[in-house]
JSON list of C-alpha atoms in Angstrom, two decimals:
[
{"chain": "A", "resi": 90, "resn": "MET", "atom": "CA", "xyz": [172.79, 87.19, 142.21]},
{"chain": "A", "resi": 91, "resn": "SER", "atom": "CA", "xyz": [171.28, 89.05, 145.12]},
{"chain": "A", "resi": 92, "resn": "SER", "atom": "CA", "xyz": [171.63, 92.84, 145.39]},
{"chain": "A", "resi": 93, "resn": "THR", "atom": "CA", "xyz": [173.22, 94.43, 148.45]},
{"chain": "A", "resi": 94, "resn": "LEU", "atom": "CA", "xyz": [171.31, 97.74, 147.99]},
{"chain": "A", "resi": 95, "resn": "SER", "atom": "CA", "xyz": [168.67, 98.55, 150.58]},
{"chain": "A", "resi": 96, "resn": "PRO", "atom": "CA", "xyz": [165.19, 99.28, 149.33]},
{"chain": "A", "resi": 97, "resn": "ARG", "atom": "CA", "xyz": [164.38, 103.03, 148.83]},
{"chain": "A", "resi": 98, "resn": "PRO", "atom": "CA", "xyz": [162.08, 104.23, 151.60]},
{"chain": "A", "resi": 99, "resn": "SER", "atom": "CA", "xyz": [158.70, 105.61, 150.63]},
{"chain": "A", "resi": 100, "resn": "GLY", "atom": "CA", "xyz": [156.19, 107.96, 152.29]},
{"chain": "A", "resi": 101, "resn": "PRO", "atom": "CA", "xyz": [156.92, 111.05, 154.40]},
{"chain": "A", "resi": 102, "resn": "GLU", "atom": "CA", "xyz": [160.32, 109.69, 155.33]},
{"chain": "A", "resi": 103, "resn": "ALA", "atom": "CA", "xyz": [161.36, 109.51, 151.68]},
{"chain": "A", "resi": 104, "resn": "VAL", "atom": "CA", "xyz": [163.15, 112.93, 151.74]},
{"chain": "A", "resi": 105, "resn": "PRO", "atom": "CA", "xyz": [165.44, 113.44, 154.70]},
{"chain": "A", "resi": 106, "resn": "ALA", "atom": "CA", "xyz": [165.29, 116.83, 156.45]},
{"chain": "A", "resi": 107, "resn": "PRO", "atom": "CA", "xyz": [168.21, 119.11, 155.66]},
{"chain": "A", "resi": 108, "resn": "PRO", "atom": "CA", "xyz": [170.74, 119.48, 158.39]},
{"chain": "A", "resi": 109, "resn": "ALA", "atom": "CA", "xyz": [170.22, 122.39, 160.79]},
{"chain": "A", "resi": 110, "resn": "GLU", "atom": "CA", "xyz": [173.19, 124.25, 159.41]},
{"chain": "A", "resi": 111, "resn": "SER", "atom": "CA", "xyz": [171.88, 124.04, 155.83]},
{"chain": "A", "resi": 112, "resn": "PRO", "atom": "CA", "xyz": [171.28, 127.46, 154.18]},
{"chain": "A", "resi": 113, "resn": "MET", "atom": "CA", "xyz": [167.88, 126.22, 153.06]},
{"chain": "A", "resi": 114, "resn": "VAL", "atom": "CA", "xyz": [166.60, 126.46, 156.63]},
{"chain": "A", "resi": 115, "resn": "GLN", "atom": "CA", "xyz": [167.45, 130.17, 156.76]},
{"chain": "A", "resi": 116, "resn": "LEU", "atom": "CA", "xyz": [165.65, 131.17, 153.55]},
{"chain": "A", "resi": 117, "resn": "SER", "atom": "CA", "xyz": [162.31, 132.99, 153.79]},
{"chain": "A", "resi": 118, "resn": "VAL", "atom": "CA", "xyz": [159.72, 133.17, 151.06]},
{"chain": "A", "resi": 119, "resn": "HIS", "atom": "CA", "xyz": [158.15, 136.62, 150.46]},
{"chain": "A", "resi": 120, "resn": "SER", "atom": "CA", "xyz": [155.14, 137.27, 148.34]},
{"chain": "A", "resi": 121, "resn": "LEU", "atom": "CA", "xyz": [155.39, 139.82, 145.54]},
{"chain": "A", "resi": 122, "resn": "PRO", "atom": "CA", "xyz": [153.93, 143.29, 146.28]},
{"chain": "A", "resi": 123, "resn": "ASP", "atom": "CA", "xyz": [150.27, 143.72, 145.44]},
{"chain": "A", "resi": 124, "resn": "PRO", "atom": "CA", "xyz": [150.11, 145.89, 142.28]},
{"chain": "A", "resi": 125, "resn": "LEU", "atom": "CA", "xyz": [146.82, 147.42, 143.44]},
{"chain": "A", "resi": 126, "resn": "ALA", "atom": "CA", "xyz": [148.30, 148.43, 146.80]},
{"chain": "A", "resi": 127, "resn": "VAL", "atom": "CA", "xyz": [151.30, 150.05, 145.09]},
{"chain": "A", "resi": 128, "resn": "GLN", "atom": "CA", "xyz": [148.99, 151.95, 142.76]},
{"chain": "A", "resi": 129, "resn": "ARG", "atom": "CA", "xyz": [146.83, 153.16, 145.68]},
{"chain": "A", "resi": 130, "resn": "THR", "atom": "CA", "xyz": [149.95, 154.41, 147.51]},
{"chain": "A", "resi": 131, "resn": "ARG", "atom": "CA", "xyz": [151.11, 156.34, 144.46]},
{"chain": "A", "resi": 132, "resn": "HIS", "atom": "CA", "xyz": [147.68, 157.90, 143.99]},
{"chain": "A", "resi": 133, "resn": "GLY", "atom": "CA", "xyz": [147.58, 158.89, 147.67]},
{"chain": "A", "resi": 134, "resn": "ARG", "atom": "CA", "xyz": [150.93, 160.65, 147.44]},
{"chain": "A", "resi": 135, "resn": "LEU", "atom": "CA", "xyz": [149.87, 162.43, 144.27]},
{"chain": "A", "resi": 136, "resn": "LYS", "atom": "CA", "xyz": [146.67, 163.67, 145.94]},
{"chain": "A", "resi": 137, "resn": "MET", "atom": "CA", "xyz": [148.66, 164.95, 148.93]},
{"chain": "A", "resi": 138, "resn": "LEU", "atom": "CA", "xyz": [151.02, 166.89, 146.63]},
{"chain": "A", "resi": 139, "resn": "LEU", "atom": "CA", "xyz": [148.05, 168.36, 144.74]},
{"chain": "A", "resi": 140, "resn": "VAL", "atom": "CA", "xyz": [146.43, 169.50, 148.01]},
{"chain": "A", "resi": 141, "resn": "LEU", "atom": "CA", "xyz": [149.69, 171.19, 149.09]},
{"chain": "A", "resi": 142, "resn": "ALA", "atom": "CA", "xyz": [149.99, 172.89, 145.71]},
{"chain": "A", "resi": 143, "resn": "VAL", "atom": "CA", "xyz": [146.40, 174.18, 145.88]},
{"chain": "A", "resi": 144, "resn": "CYS", "atom": "CA", "xyz": [146.96, 175.58, 149.40]},
{"chain": "A", "resi": 145, "resn": "ALA", "atom": "CA", "xyz": [150.18, 177.34, 148.42]},
{"chain": "A", "resi": 146, "resn": "ALA", "atom": "CA", "xyz": [148.94, 178.63, 145.06]},
{"chain": "A", "resi": 147, "resn": "PRO", "atom": "CA", "xyz": [147.13, 181.79, 146.33]},
{"chain": "A", "resi": 148, "resn": "VAL", "atom": "CA", "xyz": [150.18, 182.99, 148.27]},
{"chain": "A", "resi": 149, "resn": "ILE", "atom": "CA", "xyz": [152.52, 182.30, 145.37]},
{"chain": "A", "resi": 150, "resn": "ALA", "atom": "CA", "xyz": [150.14, 183.91, 142.87]},
{"chain": "A", "resi": 151, "resn": "SER", "atom": "CA", "xyz": [149.69, 187.10, 144.90]},
{"chain": "A", "resi": 152, "resn": "TYR", "atom": "CA", "xyz": [153.44, 187.59, 145.33]},
{"chain": "A", "resi": 153, "resn": "PHE", "atom": "CA", "xyz": [154.06, 186.72, 141.68]},
{"chain": "A", "resi": 154, "resn": "THR", "atom": "CA", "xyz": [151.46, 189.28, 140.63]},
{"chain": "A", "resi": 155, "resn": "TYR", "atom": "CA", "xyz": [152.96, 192.01, 142.79]},
{"chain": "A", "resi": 156, "resn": "TYR", "atom": "CA", "xyz": [156.64, 191.32, 142.26]},
{"chain": "A", "resi": 157, "resn": "VAL", "atom": "CA", "xyz": [156.74, 190.05, 138.68]},
{"chain": "A", "resi": 158, "resn": "ILE", "atom": "CA", "xyz": [153.66, 190.97, 136.64]},
{"chain": "A", "resi": 159, "resn": "ARG", "atom": "CA", "xyz": [153.88, 194.72, 137.19]},
{"chain": "A", "resi": 160, "resn": "PRO", "atom": "CA", "xyz": [152.65, 197.21, 134.58]},
{"chain": "A", "resi": 161, "resn": "GLN", "atom": "CA", "xyz": [155.54, 199.33, 133.31]},
{"chain": "A", "resi": 162, "resn": "SER", "atom": "CA", "xyz": [153.63, 202.51, 134.11]},
{"chain": "A", "resi": 163, "resn": "ARG", "atom": "CA", "xyz": [153.42, 201.67, 137.82]},
{"chain": "A", "resi": 164, "resn": "THR", "atom": "CA", "xyz": [156.30, 202.07, 140.25]},
{"chain": "A", "resi": 165, "resn": "ASN", "atom": "CA", "xyz": [156.42, 201.31, 143.95]},
{"chain": "A", "resi": 166, "resn": "TYR", "atom": "CA", "xyz": [156.82, 204.22, 146.29]},
{"chain": "A", "resi": 167, "resn": "GLY", "atom": "CA", "xyz": [158.47, 202.05, 148.92]},
{"chain": "A", "resi": 168, "resn": "THR", "atom": "CA", "xyz": [161.67, 200.12, 148.27]},
{"chain": "A", "resi": 169, "resn": "LEU", "atom": "CA", "xyz": [161.09, 196.39, 147.87]},
{"chain": "A", "resi": 170, "resn": "ILE", "atom": "CA", "xyz": [163.46, 194.26, 149.92]},
{"chain": "A", "resi": 171, "resn": "THR", "atom": "CA", "xyz": [164.60, 191.43, 147.67]},
{"chain": "A", "resi": 172, "resn": "PRO", "atom": "CA", "xyz": [164.79, 188.85, 148.90]},
{"chain": "A", "resi": 173, "resn": "PRO", "atom": "CA", "xyz": [162.60, 189.64, 151.92]},
{"chain": "A", "resi": 174, "resn": "LYS", "atom": "CA", "xyz": [164.36, 189.26, 155.28]},
{"chain": "A", "resi": 175, "resn": "ALA", "atom": "CA", "xyz": [162.72, 186.79, 157.65]},
{"chain": "A", "resi": 176, "resn": "MET", "atom": "CA", "xyz": [161.95, 187.92, 161.18]},
{"chain": "A", "resi": 177, "resn": "PRO", "atom": "CA", "xyz": [164.65, 186.56, 163.52]},
{"chain": "A", "resi": 178, "resn": "ALA", "atom": "CA", "xyz": [163.83, 184.08, 166.25]},
{"chain": "A", "resi": 179, "resn": "SER", "atom": "CA", "xyz": [163.23, 185.39, 169.76]},
{"chain": "A", "resi": 180, "resn": "ASP", "atom": "CA", "xyz": [166.75, 184.58, 170.94]},
{"chain": "A", "resi": 181, "resn": "ALA", "atom": "CA", "xyz": [168.22, 186.76, 168.17]},
{"chain": "A", "resi": 182, "resn": "LEU", "atom": "CA", "xyz": [165.65, 189.55, 168.53]},
{"chain": "A", "resi": 183, "resn": "PRO", "atom": "CA", "xyz": [164.56, 189.71, 172.19]},
{"chain": "A", "resi": 184, "resn": "LEU", "atom": "CA", "xyz": [161.39, 191.78, 172.57]},
{"chain": "A", "resi": 185, "resn": "THR", "atom": "CA", "xyz": [159.66, 193.00, 175.71]},
{"chain": "A", "resi": 186, "resn": "ASP", "atom": "CA", "xyz": [156.37, 194.77, 176.29]},
{"chain": "A", "resi": 187, "resn": "PRO", "atom": "CA", "xyz": [156.11, 198.06, 178.26]},
{"chain": "A", "resi": 188, "resn": "GLN", "atom": "CA", "xyz": [155.84, 196.03, 181.49]},
{"chain": "A", "resi": 189, "resn": "GLY", "atom": "CA", "xyz": [159.12, 194.26, 180.76]},
{"chain": "A", "resi": 190, "resn": "LEU", "atom": "CA", "xyz": [157.60, 190.89, 179.88]},
{"chain": "A", "resi": 191, "resn": "ALA", "atom": "CA", "xyz": [159.20, 188.91, 177.05]},
{"chain": "A", "resi": 192, "resn": "VAL", "atom": "CA", "xyz": [157.26, 188.71, 173.78]},
{"chain": "A", "resi": 193, "resn": "ALA", "atom": "CA", "xyz": [158.03, 185.99, 171.22]},
{"chain": "A", "resi": 194, "resn": "THR", "atom": "CA", "xyz": [158.67, 187.23, 167.70]},
{"chain": "A", "resi": 195, "resn": "SER", "atom": "CA", "xyz": [156.26, 184.56, 166.44]},
{"chain": "A", "resi": 196, "resn": "ALA", "atom": "CA", "xyz": [153.44, 186.46, 168.16]},
{"chain": "A", "resi": 197, "resn": "LEU", "atom": "CA", "xyz": [153.84, 189.23, 165.57]},
{"chain": "A", "resi": 198, "resn": "LYS", "atom": "CA", "xyz": [153.19, 186.98, 162.59]},
{"chain": "A", "resi": 199, "resn": "GLY", "atom": "CA", "xyz": [149.85, 186.60, 160.82]},
{"chain": "A", "resi": 200, "resn": "GLN", "atom": "CA", "xyz": [149.30, 190.32, 160.20]},
{"chain": "A", "resi": 201, "resn": "TRP", "atom": "CA", "xyz": [150.80, 193.09, 158.08]},
{"chain": "A", "resi": 202, "resn": "LEU", "atom": "CA", "xyz": [152.89, 195.37, 160.31]},
{"chain": "A", "resi": 203, "resn": "LEU", "atom": "CA", "xyz": [153.62, 199.03, 159.64]},
{"chain": "A", "resi": 204, "resn": "VAL", "atom": "CA", "xyz": [156.64, 199.65, 161.84]},
{"chain": "A", "resi": 205, "resn": "THR", "atom": "CA", "xyz": [158.05, 202.83, 163.38]},
{"chain": "A", "resi": 206, "resn": "VAL", "atom": "CA", "xyz": [161.37, 202.87, 165.26]},
{"chain": "A", "resi": 207, "resn": "GLY", "atom": "CA", "xyz": [162.26, 205.50, 167.85]},
{"chain": "A", "resi": 208, "resn": "GLY", "atom": "CA", "xyz": [163.33, 206.31, 171.38]},
{"chain": "A", "resi": 209, "resn": "GLY", "atom": "CA", "xyz": [160.94, 206.27, 174.30]},
{"chain": "A", "resi": 210, "resn": "ASP", "atom": "CA", "xyz": [161.07, 210.04, 174.78]},
{"chain": "A", "resi": 211, "resn": "CYS", "atom": "CA", "xyz": [159.82, 210.41, 171.15]},
{"chain": "A", "resi": 212, "resn": "ASP", "atom": "CA", "xyz": [160.83, 213.80, 169.75]},
{"chain": "A", "resi": 213, "resn": "ALA", "atom": "CA", "xyz": [158.71, 215.87, 167.35]},
{"chain": "A", "resi": 214, "resn": "ARG", "atom": "CA", "xyz": [159.73, 213.83, 164.32]},
{"chain": "A", "resi": 215, "resn": "CYS", "atom": "CA", "xyz": [158.88, 210.58, 166.12]},
{"chain": "A", "resi": 216, "resn": "GLU", "atom": "CA", "xyz": [155.46, 211.97, 167.07]},
{"chain": "A", "resi": 217, "resn": "LYS", "atom": "CA", "xyz": [154.83, 212.88, 163.44]},
{"chain": "A", "resi": 218, "resn": "HIS", "atom": "CA", "xyz": [155.70, 209.34, 162.35]},
{"chain": "A", "resi": 219, "resn": "LEU", "atom": "CA", "xyz": [153.35, 207.83, 164.91]},
{"chain": "A", "resi": 220, "resn": "TYR", "atom": "CA", "xyz": [150.53, 210.21, 163.97]},
{"chain": "A", "resi": 221, "resn": "TRP", "atom": "CA", "xyz": [150.73, 209.51, 160.24]},
{"chain": "A", "resi": 222, "resn": "GLN", "atom": "CA", "xyz": [151.25, 205.82, 160.91]},
{"chain": "A", "resi": 223, "resn": "ARG", "atom": "CA", "xyz": [147.81, 205.80, 162.54]},
{"chain": "A", "resi": 224, "resn": "GLN", "atom": "CA", "xyz": [146.23, 207.93, 159.80]},
{"chain": "A", "resi": 225, "resn": "VAL", "atom": "CA", "xyz": [147.57, 205.73, 157.00]},
{"chain": "A", "resi": 226, "resn": "ARG", "atom": "CA", "xyz": [146.00, 202.68, 158.63]},
{"chain": "A", "resi": 227, "resn": "GLU", "atom": "CA", "xyz": [142.68, 204.42, 159.20]},
{"chain": "A", "resi": 228, "resn": "VAL", "atom": "CA", "xyz": [142.24, 205.46, 155.57]},
{"chain": "A", "resi": 229, "resn": "LEU", "atom": "CA", "xyz": [142.52, 201.83, 154.47]},
{"chain": "A", "resi": 230, "resn": "GLY", "atom": "CA", "xyz": [138.86, 201.50, 155.46]},
{"chain": "A", "resi": 231, "resn": "LYS", "atom": "CA", "xyz": [137.59, 197.95, 155.75]},
{"chain": "A", "resi": 232, "resn": "GLU", "atom": "CA", "xyz": [141.07, 196.63, 154.99]},
{"chain": "A", "resi": 233, "resn": "LYS", "atom": "CA", "xyz": [142.66, 198.32, 158.01]},
{"chain": "A", "resi": 234, "resn": "ASP", "atom": "CA", "xyz": [142.07, 195.31, 160.26]},
{"chain": "A", "resi": 235, "resn": "LYS", "atom": "CA", "xyz": [144.68, 193.45, 158.23]},
{"chain": "A", "resi": 236, "resn": "VAL", "atom": "CA", "xyz": [147.36, 195.97, 159.25]},
{"chain": "A", "resi": 237, "resn": "ASP", "atom": "CA", "xyz": [148.77, 196.54, 162.75]},
{"chain": "A", "resi": 238, "resn": "ARG", "atom": "CA", "xyz": [150.80, 199.52, 163.91]},
{"chain": "A", "resi": 239, "resn": "LEU", "atom": "CA", "xyz": [154.02, 198.59, 165.67]},
{"chain": "A", "resi": 240, "resn": "TRP", "atom": "CA", "xyz": [156.30, 200.99, 167.51]},
{"chain": "A", "resi": 241, "resn": "LEU", "atom": "CA", "xyz": [159.70, 199.55, 168.39]},
{"chain": "A", "resi": 242, "resn": "ILE", "atom": "CA", "xyz": [161.38, 201.54, 171.18]},
{"chain": "A", "resi": 243, "resn": "ASP", "atom": "CA", "xyz": [165.08, 201.02, 170.72]},
{"chain": "A", "resi": 244, "resn": "ASP", "atom": "CA", "xyz": [166.48, 202.66, 173.87]},
{"chain": "A", "resi": 245, "resn": "GLY", "atom": "CA", "xyz": [165.99, 202.45, 177.63]},
{"chain": "A", "resi": 246, "resn": "GLN", "atom": "CA", "xyz": [163.87, 205.58, 177.94]},
{"chain": "A", "resi": 247, "resn": "PRO", "atom": "CA", "xyz": [160.32, 205.12, 179.26]},
{"chain": "A", "resi": 248, "resn": "MET", "atom": "CA", "xyz": [157.51, 205.89, 176.84]},
{"chain": "A", "resi": 249, "resn": "ARG", "atom": "CA", "xyz": [156.17, 209.39, 177.35]},
{"chain": "A", "resi": 250, "resn": "THR", "atom": "CA", "xyz": [152.85, 209.16, 179.15]},
{"chain": "A", "resi": 251, "resn": "THR", "atom": "CA", "xyz": [151.29, 211.76, 176.85]},
{"chain": "A", "resi": 252, "resn": "LEU", "atom": "CA", "xyz": [151.61, 209.25, 174.00]},
{"chain": "A", "resi": 253, "resn": "SER", "atom": "CA", "xyz": [149.53, 206.54, 175.66]},
{"chain": "A", "resi": 254, "resn": "ALA", "atom": "CA", "xyz": [146.24, 207.73, 174.17]},
{"chain": "A", "resi": 255, "resn": "ALA", "atom": "CA", "xyz": [147.76, 208.10, 170.69]},
{"chain": "A", "resi": 256, "resn": "MET", "atom": "CA", "xyz": [149.10, 204.55, 170.82]},
{"chain": "A", "resi": 257, "resn": "HIS", "atom": "CA", "xyz": [145.75, 203.01, 171.75]},
{"chain": "A", "resi": 258, "resn": "GLY", "atom": "CA", "xyz": [145.23, 199.93, 169.58]},
{"chain": "A", "resi": 259, "resn": "ALA", "atom": "CA", "xyz": [148.88, 199.82, 168.52]},
{"chain": "A", "resi": 260, "resn": "THR", "atom": "CA", "xyz": [151.61, 197.44, 169.66]},
{"chain": "A", "resi": 261, "resn": "VAL", "atom": "CA", "xyz": [154.52, 198.95, 171.57]},
{"chain": "A", "resi": 262, "resn": "LEU", "atom": "CA", "xyz": [157.60, 196.81, 172.20]},
{"chain": "A", "resi": 263, "resn": "ARG", "atom": "CA", "xyz": [161.16, 197.38, 173.35]},
{"chain": "A", "resi": 264, "resn": "VAL", "atom": "CA", "xyz": [164.19, 196.03, 171.53]},
{"chain": "A", "resi": 265, "resn": "LYS", "atom": "CA", "xyz": [167.93, 196.71, 171.64]},
{"chain": "A", "resi": 266, "resn": "ARG", "atom": "CA", "xyz": [169.02, 198.83, 168.71]},
{"chain": "A", "resi": 267, "resn": "ASP", "atom": "CA", "xyz": [171.96, 196.57, 167.85]},
{"chain": "A", "resi": 268, "resn": "ASP", "atom": "CA", "xyz": [169.68, 193.52, 167.69]},
{"chain": "A", "resi": 269, "resn": "LEU", "atom": "CA", "xyz": [167.13, 195.35, 165.55]},
{"chain": "A", "resi": 270, "resn": "ALA", "atom": "CA", "xyz": [169.81, 196.63, 163.16]},
{"chain": "A", "resi": 271, "resn": "ARG", "atom": "CA", "xyz": [170.68, 193.04, 162.25]},
{"chain": "A", "resi": 272, "resn": "TRP", "atom": "CA", "xyz": [167.19, 192.72, 160.75]},
{"chain": "A", "resi": 273, "resn": "LEU", "atom": "CA", "xyz": [165.85, 196.13, 159.67]},
{"chain": "A", "resi": 274, "resn": "GLN", "atom": "CA", "xyz": [168.24, 198.44, 157.84]},
{"chain": "A", "resi": 275, "resn": "ALA", "atom": "CA", "xyz": [167.99, 202.10, 156.93]},
{"chain": "A", "resi": 276, "resn": "ALA", "atom": "CA", "xyz": [168.77, 203.46, 153.48]},
{"chain": "A", "resi": 277, "resn": "PRO", "atom": "CA", "xyz": [172.35, 204.70, 152.96]},
{"chain": "A", "resi": 278, "resn": "GLY", "atom": "CA", "xyz": [172.88, 207.96, 154.82]},
{"chain": "A", "resi": 279, "resn": "GLN", "atom": "CA", "xyz": [169.70, 207.50, 156.90]},
{"chain": "A", "resi": 280, "resn": "ALA", "atom": "CA", "xyz": [168.96, 206.23, 160.42]},
{"chain": "A", "resi": 281, "resn": "LEU", "atom": "CA", "xyz": [166.54, 203.49, 161.48]},
{"chain": "A", "resi": 282, "resn": "GLU", "atom": "CA", "xyz": [164.07, 206.02, 162.86]},
{"chain": "A", "resi": 283, "resn": "ASP", "atom": "CA", "xyz": [163.84, 207.86, 159.51]},
{"chain": "A", "resi": 284, "resn": "HIS", "atom": "CA", "xyz": [161.68, 205.21, 157.85]},
{"chain": "A", "resi": 285, "resn": "TRP", "atom": "CA", "xyz": [158.53, 203.17, 158.08]},
{"chain": "A", "resi": 286, "resn": "TYR", "atom": "CA", "xyz": [159.08, 199.44, 157.53]},
{"chain": "A", "resi": 287, "resn": "LEU", "atom": "CA", "xyz": [156.48, 196.98, 156.25]},
{"chain": "A", "resi": 288, "resn": "ILE", "atom": "CA", "xyz": [156.42, 193.38, 157.49]},
{"chain": "A", "resi": 289, "resn": "ASP", "atom": "CA", "xyz": [154.23, 190.81, 155.74]},
{"chain": "A", "resi": 290, "resn": "PRO", "atom": "CA", "xyz": [152.04, 188.25, 157.57]},
{"chain": "A", "resi": 291, "resn": "ARG", "atom": "CA", "xyz": [154.79, 185.61, 157.34]},
{"chain": "A", "resi": 292, "resn": "GLY", "atom": "CA", "xyz": [157.10, 187.84, 159.36]},
{"chain": "A", "resi": 293, "resn": "ASP", "atom": "CA", "xyz": [159.28, 188.91, 156.44]},
{"chain": "A", "resi": 294, "resn": "TRP", "atom": "CA", "xyz": [160.52, 192.48, 156.11]},
{"chain": "A", "resi": 295, "resn": "MET", "atom": "CA", "xyz": [159.58, 193.23, 152.51]},
{"chain": "A", "resi": 296, "resn": "MET", "atom": "CA", "xyz": [159.42, 197.03, 152.08]},
{"chain": "A", "resi": 297, "resn": "ARG", "atom": "CA", "xyz": [161.03, 200.23, 153.40]},
{"chain": "A", "resi": 298, "resn": "PHE", "atom": "CA", "xyz": [159.43, 203.63, 152.85]},
{"chain": "A", "resi": 299, "resn": "PRO", "atom": "CA", "xyz": [161.53, 206.74, 152.22]},
{"chain": "A", "resi": 300, "resn": "ALA", "atom": "CA", "xyz": [162.55, 209.16, 154.93]},
{"chain": "A", "resi": 301, "resn": "ASP", "atom": "CA", "xyz": [159.81, 211.76, 155.46]},
{"chain": "A", "resi": 302, "resn": "ALA", "atom": "CA", "xyz": [157.48, 209.55, 153.46]},
{"chain": "A", "resi": 303, "resn": "GLU", "atom": "CA", "xyz": [154.32, 210.97, 151.91]},
{"chain": "A", "resi": 304, "resn": "PRO", "atom": "CA", "xyz": [151.43, 209.22, 153.70]},
{"chain": "A", "resi": 305, "resn": "ARG", "atom": "CA", "xyz": [149.22, 209.18, 150.60]},
{"chain": "A", "resi": 306, "resn": "LYS", "atom": "CA", "xyz": [151.83, 207.29, 148.60]},
{"chain": "A", "resi": 307, "resn": "VAL", "atom": "CA", "xyz": [152.39, 204.85, 151.48]},
{"chain": "A", "resi": 308, "resn": "GLN", "atom": "CA", "xyz": [148.64, 204.24, 151.51]},
{"chain": "A", "resi": 309, "resn": "LYS", "atom": "CA", "xyz": [148.66, 203.45, 147.77]},
{"chain": "A", "resi": 310, "resn": "ASP", "atom": "CA", "xyz": [151.40, 200.85, 148.20]},
{"chain": "A", "resi": 311, "resn": "LEU", "atom": "CA", "xyz": [149.51, 199.23, 151.06]},
{"chain": "A", "resi": 312, "resn": "GLU", "atom": "CA", "xyz": [146.27, 199.13, 149.07]},
{"chain": "A", "resi": 313, "resn": "ARG", "atom": "CA", "xyz": [148.00, 197.42, 146.14]},
{"chain": "A", "resi": 314, "resn": "LEU", "atom": "CA", "xyz": [149.63, 194.85, 148.42]},
{"chain": "A", "resi": 315, "resn": "LEU", "atom": "CA", "xyz": [146.37, 194.09, 150.22]},
{"chain": "A", "resi": 316, "resn": "ARG", "atom": "CA", "xyz": [144.56, 193.63, 146.91]},
{"chain": "A", "resi": 317, "resn": "ALA", "atom": "CA", "xyz": [147.26, 191.28, 145.67]},
{"chain": "A", "resi": 318, "resn": "ALA", "atom": "CA", "xyz": [147.00, 189.23, 148.88]},
{"chain": "A", "resi": 319, "resn": "SER", "atom": "CA", "xyz": [143.19, 189.31, 149.16]},
{"chain": "A", "resi": 320, "resn": "ALA", "atom": "CA", "xyz": [142.85, 185.67, 148.04]},
{"chain": "A", "resi": 321, "resn": "TRP", "atom": "CA", "xyz": [144.59, 184.34, 151.16]},
{"chain": "A", "resi": 322, "resn": "ASP", "atom": "CA", "xyz": [144.99, 187.20, 153.67]},
{"chain": "A", "resi": 323, "resn": "GLU", "atom": "CA", "xyz": [142.44, 187.53, 156.47]},
{"chain": "A", "resi": 324, "resn": "ALA", "atom": "CA", "xyz": [142.06, 190.14, 159.18]},
{"chain": "A", "resi": 325, "resn": "GLY", "atom": "CA", "xyz": [143.48, 189.30, 162.61]},
{"chain": "A", "resi": 326, "resn": "ARG", "atom": "CA", "xyz": [146.11, 186.85, 163.77]}
]
């Protein structure tokens, strides 16, 4: 009896191509990730984190030494501001130079700032602050180039011309008192112009000295801070 089945084709035509709508056509084959490449990526990220940690370590160590590891017999003369208050952006703290040109707050960063606040007419007490501000910086010796004097004039009065020589080498800027008071703050019962304020190189307000501060004690605080930051702080912006 003869069979009615057709012979099975052989060769390349043996397996018919799947129809176009078959899901098999849409599948893609991906190779497994190279274990060596994954390991190299992980090592690269680890090295990057280690580099960042090494760069940040001196700053963290100096602040940890000053703020945390403090001998019980030593006390700060100035009041530490904890946490420090970051310098506002220029739109929140508009500054102008004596010629009326805008100065970005970021331009003040990169240097320790010993700050005096007062009106442009500068009464006898203001003059005393400016004089001792200069003297305190001078007695720091070779470290003085890490500290800038900053006088913030908080009213519309022009700076007295007789003060120009005394302010040589210092920075004089104008700021509205209300704007400044949102950043720097006097001790209870005192006014902004009663104190010196210390700003660190990152732009953070971190210390306020007492009203009628004793310059020698201010100098001691500055010397301790500069020693603590000597591993990473450099003179000049």
